[in-house]
Amino acid sequence: MDSEQRTVYEHIMAEVKAVGARLVAVSKTKPQQEIASYYALGQRDFGENRVQEVVDKAAALPDDIRWHFIGHLQRNKVKYIAPFVHLIHAVDSWRLLVEINKQAANNERIIDVLLQFHIAEEDSKYGLDLDRARALLAEPGRADLRHVRIVGVMGMATYTDVDEQIASEFEQLKHIFEVLQAEYFVDDASFTEISMGMSGDYPLALERGSTLVRLGSVLFGSRH
Ligand SMILES: *Cc1c(COP(=O)(O)O)cnc(C)c1O
């Protein structure tokens, strides 16, 4: 890590801390030694989006790293990350939630998850809307899922230069969070997280209530 990278990191940390949010350093595709240099600066939250990659990195790197799984997660792979994952950001189906609960129980853990929402204009097969989220939260079996805890929401804005559009999508996610909190989590103090903001748009996300920004390229350089 050179001094310029270190200055960038310290700058971003100051912005993130100023609003009480946290930084997830998205280390996907990046080698272990680059993760270790951020670890040496005190960074503990890292984000990955491939199961095999995070399993390998978790085995090789210090135990007090909090691994965030930020990508689409297939049900048949939950078992590989269940022993150690800190937060799963992209839950968008009841069946996935049930599987996470099952694998968490096998590991005698409670795993925290976020519900992923589709807020961008681009088509995507992933992510809920408010109606589907309500249906998921109203599933009769939900109270039996004692090993999974829904702690907030996650979303990705449209990839565009138009700040007004990005800002309005982040406001939409914040609104969804507030609606769900009022309808389903009034007595649940752990429903607190809004995971939004990437390298290109995180200042807008922090202004609109993000609690977790997920930053890759601004920290590690571009991915090829
Ligand atoms: C890759 C990725 C990021 C980080 O993207 P950058 O633009 O490099 O900051 C954030 N969130 C998700 C879900 C990702 O897949």
PDB file of C-alpha atoms and ligand atoms in Angstrom:
ATOM      1  CA  MET A   1       0.000   0.000   0.000  1.00  0.00           C
ATOM      2  CA  ASP A   2       1.439   3.378  -0.953  1.00  0.00           C
ATOM      3  CA  SER A   3       0.907   6.597   0.970  1.00  0.00           C
ATOM      4  CA  GLU A   4      -1.614   7.883  -1.550  1.00  0.00           C
ATOM      5  CA  GLN A   5      -3.858   4.852  -1.058  1.00  0.00           C
ATOM      6  CA  ARG A   6      -3.549   5.250   2.670  1.00  0.00           C
ATOM      7  CA  THR A   7      -4.593   8.897   2.460  1.00  0.00           C
ATOM      8  CA  VAL A   8      -7.614   7.954   0.335  1.00  0.00           C
ATOM      9  CA  TYR A   9      -8.607   5.333   2.913  1.00  0.00           C
ATOM     10  CA  GLU A  10      -8.277   7.739   5.820  1.00  0.00           C
ATOM     11  CA  HIS A  11     -10.293  10.340   3.964  1.00  0.00           C
ATOM     12  CA  ILE A  12     -13.105   7.935   3.199  1.00  0.00           C
ATOM     13  CA  MET A  13     -13.113   6.596   6.778  1.00  0.00           C
ATOM     14  CA  ALA A  14     -13.531  10.137   8.061  1.00  0.00           C
ATOM     15  CA  GLU A  15     -16.507  10.737   5.739  1.00  0.00           C
ATOM     16  CA  VAL A  16     -18.105   7.439   6.719  1.00  0.00           C
ATOM     17  CA  LYS A  17     -17.576   7.898  10.462  1.00  0.00           C
ATOM     18  CA  ALA A  18     -18.840  11.487  10.370  1.00  0.00           C
ATOM     19  CA  VAL A  19     -22.352  10.170   9.711  1.00  0.00           C
ATOM     20  CA  GLY A  20     -22.052   7.103  11.942  1.00  0.00           C
ATOM     21  CA  ALA A  21     -21.905   4.651   9.031  1.00  0.00           C
ATOM     22  CA  ARG A  22     -19.468   1.772   8.446  1.00  0.00           C
ATOM     23  CA  LEU A  23     -17.251   0.824   5.540  1.00  0.00           C
ATOM     24  CA  VAL A  24     -17.243  -2.590   3.908  1.00  0.00           C
ATOM     25  CA  ALA A  25     -14.050  -2.897   1.836  1.00  0.00           C
ATOM     26  CA  VAL A  26     -15.055  -4.907  -1.234  1.00  0.00           C
ATOM     27  CA  SER A  27     -12.023  -7.113  -1.845  1.00  0.00           C
ATOM     28  CA  LYS A  28     -13.485  -9.444  -4.518  1.00  0.00           C
ATOM     29  CA  THR A  29     -10.837 -10.544  -7.062  1.00  0.00           C
ATOM     30  CA  LYS A  30      -8.099  -8.905  -4.965  1.00  0.00           C
ATOM     31  CA  PRO A  31      -5.259 -10.937  -3.432  1.00  0.00           C
ATOM     32  CA  GLN A  32      -4.904 -11.685   0.262  1.00  0.00           C
ATOM     33  CA  GLN A  33      -1.920  -9.424   0.777  1.00  0.00           C
ATOM     34  CA  GLU A  34      -3.955  -6.379  -0.305  1.00  0.00           C
ATOM     35  CA  ILE A  35      -6.619  -7.297   2.230  1.00  0.00           C
ATOM     36  CA  ALA A  36      -3.875  -7.691   4.825  1.00  0.00           C
ATOM     37  CA  SER A  37      -2.642  -4.131   4.181  1.00  0.00           C
ATOM     38  CA  TYR A  38      -6.095  -2.705   4.908  1.00  0.00           C
ATOM     39  CA  TYR A  39      -6.342  -4.997   7.916  1.00  0.00           C
ATOM     40  CA  ALA A  40      -3.099  -3.465   9.179  1.00  0.00           C
ATOM     41  CA  LEU A  41      -4.765  -0.028   9.008  1.00  0.00           C
ATOM     42  CA  GLY A  42      -7.578  -1.314  11.215  1.00  0.00           C
ATOM     43  CA  GLN A  43     -10.138  -2.303   8.563  1.00  0.00           C
ATOM     44  CA  ARG A  44     -12.123  -5.368   9.691  1.00  0.00           C
ATOM     45  CA  ASP A  45     -15.180  -5.492   7.378  1.00  0.00           C
ATOM     46  CA  PHE A  46     -14.531  -6.983   3.942  1.00  0.00           C
ATOM     47  CA  GLY A  47     -17.007  -7.839   1.173  1.00  0.00           C
ATOM     48  CA  GLU A  48     -16.856 -10.729  -1.285  1.00  0.00           C
ATOM     49  CA  ASN A  49     -19.288 -12.046  -3.864  1.00  0.00           C
ATOM     50  CA  ARG A  50     -17.997 -15.548  -4.665  1.00  0.00           C
ATOM     51  CA  VAL A  51     -18.383 -18.453  -2.274  1.00  0.00           C
ATOM     52  CA  GLN A  52     -15.147 -20.285  -3.057  1.00  0.00           C
ATOM     53  CA  GLU A  53     -13.143 -17.071  -2.912  1.00  0.00           C
ATOM     54  CA  VAL A  54     -14.454 -15.980   0.489  1.00  0.00           C
ATOM     55  CA  VAL A  55     -14.022 -19.495   1.903  1.00  0.00           C
ATOM     56  CA  ASP A  56     -10.363 -19.523   0.819  1.00  0.00           C
ATOM     57  CA  LYS A  57      -9.691 -16.001   2.075  1.00  0.00           C
ATOM     58  CA  ALA A  58     -11.421 -16.573   5.418  1.00  0.00           C
ATOM     59  CA  ALA A  59      -9.298 -19.666   6.010  1.00  0.00           C
ATOM     60  CA  ALA A  60      -6.062 -17.802   5.287  1.00  0.00           C
ATOM     61  CA  LEU A  61      -6.685 -14.410   6.909  1.00  0.00           C
ATOM     62  CA  PRO A  62      -7.198 -13.377  10.575  1.00  0.00           C
ATOM     63  CA  ASP A  63     -10.258 -14.681  12.420  1.00  0.00           C
ATOM     64  CA  ASP A  64     -11.509 -11.297  13.516  1.00  0.00           C
ATOM     65  CA  ILE A  65     -12.280 -10.186   9.953  1.00  0.00           C
ATOM     66  CA  ARG A  66     -16.021  -9.732   9.437  1.00  0.00           C
ATOM     67  CA  TRP A  67     -16.846 -11.228   6.040  1.00  0.00           C
ATOM     68  CA  HIS A  68     -19.812  -9.713   4.208  1.00  0.00           C
ATOM     69  CA  PHE A  69     -21.338 -11.734   1.400  1.00  0.00           C
ATOM     70  CA  ILE A  70     -22.568  -9.091  -1.040  1.00  0.00           C
ATOM     71  CA  GLY A  71     -23.412 -11.071  -4.179  1.00  0.00           C
ATOM     72  CA  HIS A  72     -26.174 -13.344  -5.344  1.00  0.00           C
ATOM     73  CA  LEU A  73     -26.081 -16.469  -3.169  1.00  0.00           C
ATOM     74  CA  GLN A  74     -27.246 -19.854  -4.425  1.00  0.00           C
ATOM     75  CA  ARG A  75     -29.071 -21.955  -1.884  1.00  0.00           C
ATOM     76  CA  ASN A  76     -26.824 -24.992  -2.388  1.00  0.00           C
ATOM     77  CA  LYS A  77     -23.775 -22.908  -1.417  1.00  0.00           C
ATOM     78  CA  VAL A  78     -25.036 -21.400   1.834  1.00  0.00           C
ATOM     79  CA  LYS A  79     -23.511 -24.278   3.799  1.00  0.00           C
ATOM     80  CA  TYR A  80     -19.976 -23.279   2.832  1.00  0.00           C
ATOM     81  CA  ILE A  81     -20.165 -19.760   4.262  1.00  0.00           C
ATOM     82  CA  ALA A  82     -22.543 -20.455   7.173  1.00  0.00           C
ATOM     83  CA  PRO A  83     -19.747 -21.293   9.657  1.00  0.00           C
ATOM     84  CA  PHE A  84     -18.195 -17.828   9.507  1.00  0.00           C
ATOM     85  CA  VAL A  85     -20.105 -15.235   7.444  1.00  0.00           C
ATOM     86  CA  HIS A  86     -20.866 -11.994   9.316  1.00  0.00           C
ATOM     87  CA  LEU A  87     -23.657 -10.518   7.174  1.00  0.00           C
ATOM     88  CA  ILE A  88     -25.380 -11.720   3.999  1.00  0.00           C
ATOM     89  CA  HIS A  89     -26.433  -8.613   2.055  1.00  0.00           C
ATOM     90  CA  ALA A  90     -28.555  -9.973  -0.758  1.00  0.00           C
ATOM     91  CA  VAL A  91     -31.466 -12.110   0.437  1.00  0.00           C
ATOM     92  CA  ASP A  92     -34.385 -11.833  -1.953  1.00  0.00           C
ATOM     93  CA  SER A  93     -36.401 -15.014  -1.478  1.00  0.00           C
ATOM     94  CA  TRP A  94     -38.145 -16.949   1.259  1.00  0.00           C
ATOM     95  CA  ARG A  95     -36.458 -20.168   0.179  1.00  0.00           C
ATOM     96  CA  LEU A  96     -32.998 -18.631   0.572  1.00  0.00           C
ATOM     97  CA  LEU A  97     -33.920 -17.303   4.015  1.00  0.00           C
ATOM     98  CA  VAL A  98     -35.083 -20.785   5.066  1.00  0.00           C
ATOM     99  CA  GLU A  99     -31.836 -22.343   3.867  1.00  0.00           C
ATOM    100  CA  ILE A 100     -29.703 -19.760   5.697  1.00  0.00           C
ATOM    101  CA  ASN A 101     -31.684 -20.511   8.857  1.00  0.00           C
ATOM    102  CA  LYS A 102     -31.091 -24.239   8.434  1.00  0.00           C
ATOM    103  CA  GLN A 103     -27.341 -23.899   7.892  1.00  0.00           C
ATOM    104  CA  ALA A 104     -27.011 -21.386  10.721  1.00  0.00           C
ATOM    105  CA  ALA A 105     -28.750 -23.874  13.030  1.00  0.00           C
ATOM    106  CA  ASN A 106     -26.333 -26.604  11.917  1.00  0.00           C
ATOM    107  CA  ASN A 107     -23.509 -24.311  12.994  1.00  0.00           C
ATOM    108  CA  GLU A 108     -25.251 -23.207  16.192  1.00  0.00           C
ATOM    109  CA  ARG A 109     -25.207 -19.615  15.027  1.00  0.00           C
ATOM    110  CA  ILE A 110     -27.610 -16.802  14.277  1.00  0.00           C
ATOM    111  CA  ILE A 111     -26.773 -15.286  10.891  1.00  0.00           C
ATOM    112  CA  ASP A 112     -27.642 -11.669  10.124  1.00  0.00           C
ATOM    113  CA  VAL A 113     -29.035 -10.855   6.690  1.00  0.00           C
ATOM    114  CA  LEU A 114     -30.331  -7.907   4.667  1.00  0.00           C
ATOM    115  CA  LEU A 115     -33.231  -7.957   2.226  1.00  0.00           C
ATOM    116  CA  GLN A 116     -32.095  -6.863  -1.221  1.00  0.00           C
ATOM    117  CA  PHE A 117     -34.323  -4.448  -3.137  1.00  0.00           C
ATOM    118  CA  HIS A 118     -34.336  -3.676  -6.809  1.00  0.00           C
ATOM    119  CA  ILE A 119     -34.220   0.133  -6.914  1.00  0.00           C
ATOM    120  CA  ALA A 120     -32.281   0.708 -10.151  1.00  0.00           C
ATOM    121  CA  GLU A 121     -33.779   1.333 -13.532  1.00  0.00           C
ATOM    122  CA  GLU A 122     -31.723  -1.469 -15.132  1.00  0.00           C
ATOM    123  CA  ASP A 123     -33.455  -4.831 -15.421  1.00  0.00           C
ATOM    124  CA  SER A 124     -32.314  -7.381 -12.908  1.00  0.00           C
ATOM    125  CA  LYS A 125     -33.642 -10.737 -11.877  1.00  0.00           C
ATOM    126  CA  TYR A 126     -32.454 -10.063  -8.338  1.00  0.00           C
ATOM    127  CA  GLY A 127     -34.004  -7.951  -5.638  1.00  0.00           C
ATOM    128  CA  LEU A 128     -37.423  -7.523  -4.053  1.00  0.00           C
ATOM    129  CA  ASP A 129     -40.013  -4.817  -4.332  1.00  0.00           C
ATOM    130  CA  LEU A 130     -42.102  -3.730  -1.353  1.00  0.00           C
ATOM    131  CA  ASP A 131     -44.992  -6.081  -2.107  1.00  0.00           C
ATOM    132  CA  ARG A 132     -42.787  -9.131  -2.413  1.00  0.00           C
ATOM    133  CA  ALA A 133     -40.929  -8.147   0.761  1.00  0.00           C
ATOM    134  CA  ARG A 134     -44.232  -7.894   2.627  1.00  0.00           C
ATOM    135  CA  ALA A 135     -45.213 -11.340   1.385  1.00  0.00           C
ATOM    136  CA  LEU A 136     -41.884 -12.738   2.567  1.00  0.00           C
ATOM    137  CA  LEU A 137     -42.169 -11.071   5.979  1.00  0.00           C
ATOM    138  CA  ALA A 138     -45.726 -12.329   6.393  1.00  0.00           C
ATOM    139  CA  GLU A 139     -44.796 -15.987   5.738  1.00  0.00           C
ATOM    140  CA  PRO A 140     -46.454 -18.065   8.454  1.00  0.00           C
ATOM    141  CA  GLY A 141     -43.214 -19.886   9.202  1.00  0.00           C
ATOM    142  CA  ARG A 142     -41.154 -16.779   9.847  1.00  0.00           C
ATOM    143  CA  ALA A 143     -41.351 -16.919  13.641  1.00  0.00           C
ATOM    144  CA  ASP A 144     -39.812 -20.404  13.481  1.00  0.00           C
ATOM    145  CA  LEU A 145     -36.655 -19.117  11.793  1.00  0.00           C
ATOM    146  CA  ARG A 146     -34.714 -18.634  14.995  1.00  0.00           C
ATOM    147  CA  HIS A 147     -31.264 -18.787  13.446  1.00  0.00           C
ATOM    148  CA  VAL A 148     -31.575 -15.965  10.949  1.00  0.00           C
ATOM    149  CA  ARG A 149     -32.054 -12.310  11.803  1.00  0.00           C
ATOM    150  CA  ILE A 150     -33.170  -9.708   9.267  1.00  0.00           C
ATOM    151  CA  VAL A 151     -31.253  -6.551  10.219  1.00  0.00           C
ATOM    152  CA  GLY A 152     -32.027  -4.212   7.317  1.00  0.00           C
ATOM    153  CA  VAL A 153     -32.084  -3.605   3.582  1.00  0.00           C
ATOM    154  CA  MET A 154     -29.631  -3.385   0.696  1.00  0.00           C
ATOM    155  CA  GLY A 155     -29.790  -1.920  -2.795  1.00  0.00           C
ATOM    156  CA  MET A 156     -27.786  -0.759  -5.779  1.00  0.00           C
ATOM    157  CA  ALA A 157     -28.542   2.451  -7.669  1.00  0.00           C
ATOM    158  CA  THR A 158     -28.565   2.760 -11.443  1.00  0.00           C
ATOM    159  CA  TYR A 159     -25.147   3.067 -13.053  1.00  0.00           C
ATOM    160  CA  THR A 160     -25.464   6.646 -14.328  1.00  0.00           C
ATOM    161  CA  ASP A 161     -23.896  10.118 -14.075  1.00  0.00           C
ATOM    162  CA  VAL A 162     -27.241  11.662 -13.179  1.00  0.00           C
ATOM    163  CA  ASP A 163     -26.942  12.425  -9.462  1.00  0.00           C
ATOM    164  CA  GLU A 164     -30.635  13.276  -9.080  1.00  0.00           C
ATOM    165  CA  GLN A 165     -31.605   9.807 -10.227  1.00  0.00           C
ATOM    166  CA  ILE A 166     -29.138   8.046  -7.921  1.00  0.00           C
ATOM    167  CA  ALA A 167     -30.241  10.229  -5.019  1.00  0.00           C
ATOM    168  CA  SER A 168     -33.890   9.462  -5.636  1.00  0.00           C
ATOM    169  CA  GLU A 169     -33.200   5.720  -5.753  1.00  0.00           C
ATOM    170  CA  PHE A 170     -31.350   5.899  -2.428  1.00  0.00           C
ATOM    171  CA  GLU A 171     -34.277   7.873  -0.984  1.00  0.00           C
ATOM    172  CA  GLN A 172     -36.563   5.136  -2.232  1.00  0.00           C
ATOM    173  CA  LEU A 173     -34.520   2.502  -0.367  1.00  0.00           C
ATOM    174  CA  LYS A 174     -34.525   4.603   2.784  1.00  0.00           C
ATOM    175  CA  HIS A 175     -38.307   4.890   2.466  1.00  0.00           C
ATOM    176  CA  ILE A 176     -38.653   1.114   2.054  1.00  0.00           C
ATOM    177  CA  PHE A 177     -36.542   0.651   5.197  1.00  0.00           C
ATOM    178  CA  GLU A 178     -38.809   3.000   7.165  1.00  0.00           C
ATOM    179  CA  VAL A 179     -41.995   1.355   5.933  1.00  0.00           C
ATOM    180  CA  LEU A 180     -40.769  -2.128   6.842  1.00  0.00           C
ATOM    181  CA  GLN A 181     -39.490  -0.940  10.190  1.00  0.00           C
ATOM    182  CA  ALA A 182     -42.894   0.527  11.031  1.00  0.00           C
ATOM    183  CA  GLU A 183     -44.849  -2.495   9.787  1.00  0.00           C
ATOM    184  CA  TYR A 184     -42.727  -5.453  10.898  1.00  0.00           C
ATOM    185  CA  PHE A 185     -39.886  -4.419  13.186  1.00  0.00           C
ATOM    186  CA  VAL A 186     -41.243  -1.877  15.681  1.00  0.00           C
ATOM    187  CA  ASP A 187     -40.154  -4.021  18.605  1.00  0.00           C
ATOM    188  CA  ASP A 188     -36.950  -5.196  16.998  1.00  0.00           C
ATOM    189  CA  ALA A 189     -34.014  -2.932  17.819  1.00  0.00           C
ATOM    190  CA  SER A 190     -31.694  -4.867  15.503  1.00  0.00           C
ATOM    191  CA  PHE A 191     -33.420  -3.749  12.283  1.00  0.00           C
ATOM    192  CA  THR A 192     -31.057  -0.830  11.657  1.00  0.00           C
ATOM    193  CA  GLU A 193     -29.019  -1.275   8.481  1.00  0.00           C
ATOM    194  CA  ILE A 194     -29.298   0.384   5.079  1.00  0.00           C
ATOM    195  CA  SER A 195     -26.532  -0.979   2.851  1.00  0.00           C
ATOM    196  CA  MET A 196     -26.176   1.424  -0.063  1.00  0.00           C
ATOM    197  CA  GLY A 197     -23.367   3.277  -1.801  1.00  0.00           C
ATOM    198  CA  MET A 198     -20.506   2.021  -3.976  1.00  0.00           C
ATOM    199  CA  SER A 199     -17.321   3.734  -5.204  1.00  0.00           C
ATOM    200  CA  GLY A 200     -19.124   5.906  -7.744  1.00  0.00           C
ATOM    201  CA  ASP A 201     -22.008   7.063  -5.579  1.00  0.00           C
ATOM    202  CA  TYR A 202     -21.226   6.624  -1.875  1.00  0.00           C
ATOM    203  CA  PRO A 203     -21.282  10.358  -0.929  1.00  0.00           C
ATOM    204  CA  LEU A 204     -24.895  10.523  -2.144  1.00  0.00           C
ATOM    205  CA  ALA A 205     -25.703   7.370  -0.170  1.00  0.00           C
ATOM    206  CA  LEU A 206     -24.151   8.725   3.031  1.00  0.00           C
ATOM    207  CA  GLU A 207     -26.224  11.898   2.663  1.00  0.00           C
ATOM    208  CA  ARG A 208     -29.365   9.794   2.400  1.00  0.00           C
ATOM    209  CA  GLY A 209     -28.999   7.580   5.406  1.00  0.00           C
ATOM    210  CA  SER A 210     -26.685   4.753   4.394  1.00  0.00           C
ATOM    211  CA  THR A 211     -25.299   2.818   7.363  1.00  0.00           C
ATOM    212  CA  LEU A 212     -23.001   0.553   5.315  1.00  0.00           C
ATOM    213  CA  VAL A 213     -21.148   1.600   2.172  1.00  0.00           C
ATOM    214  CA  ARG A 214     -19.616  -1.131   0.027  1.00  0.00           C
ATOM    215  CA  LEU A 215     -16.467   0.212  -1.624  1.00  0.00           C
ATOM    216  CA  GLY A 216     -14.209  -1.714  -3.960  1.00  0.00           C
ATOM    217  CA  SER A 217     -12.446   0.110  -6.771  1.00  0.00           C
ATOM    218  CA  VAL A 218     -11.917   3.382  -4.902  1.00  0.00           C
ATOM    219  CA  LEU A 219      -9.833   1.430  -2.361  1.00  0.00           C
ATOM    220  CA  PHE A 220      -8.288  -1.411  -4.367  1.00  0.00           C
ATOM    221  CA  GLY A 221      -8.125   0.029  -7.880  1.00  0.00           C
ATOM    222  CA  SER A 222     -10.193  -1.164 -10.807  1.00  0.00           C
ATOM    223  CA  ARG A 223     -10.950  -4.858 -11.327  1.00  0.00           C
ATOM    224  CA  HIS A 224     -10.111  -6.443 -14.674  1.00  0.00           C
TER     225      HIS A 224
HETATM  226  C1  LIG B   1     -18.508  -5.070  -6.628  1.00  0.00           C
HETATM  227  C2  LIG B   1     -19.585  -4.596  -5.736  1.00  0.00           C
HETATM  228  C3  LIG B   1     -19.436  -3.416  -4.984  1.00  0.00           C
HETATM  229  C4  LIG B   1     -18.214  -2.517  -5.062  1.00  0.00           C
HETATM  230  O1  LIG B   1     -18.173  -1.874  -6.300  1.00  0.00           O
HETATM  231  P1  LIG B   1     -17.163  -0.659  -6.576  1.00  0.00           P
HETATM  232  O2  LIG B   1     -17.838   0.119  -7.651  1.00  0.00           O
HETATM  233  O3  LIG B   1     -15.872  -1.271  -6.999  1.00  0.00           O
HETATM  234  O4  LIG B   1     -17.037   0.117  -5.310  1.00  0.00           O
HETATM  235  C5  LIG B   1     -20.472  -3.039  -4.131  1.00  0.00           C
HETATM  236  N1  LIG B   1     -21.590  -3.784  -4.031  1.00  0.00           N
HETATM  237  C6  LIG B   1     -21.777  -4.915  -4.737  1.00  0.00           C
HETATM  238  C7  LIG B   1     -23.043  -5.663  -4.564  1.00  0.00           C
HETATM  239  C8  LIG B   1     -20.786  -5.357  -5.615  1.00  0.00           C
HETATM  240  O5  LIG B   1     -20.987  -6.466  -6.318  1.00  0.00           O
END
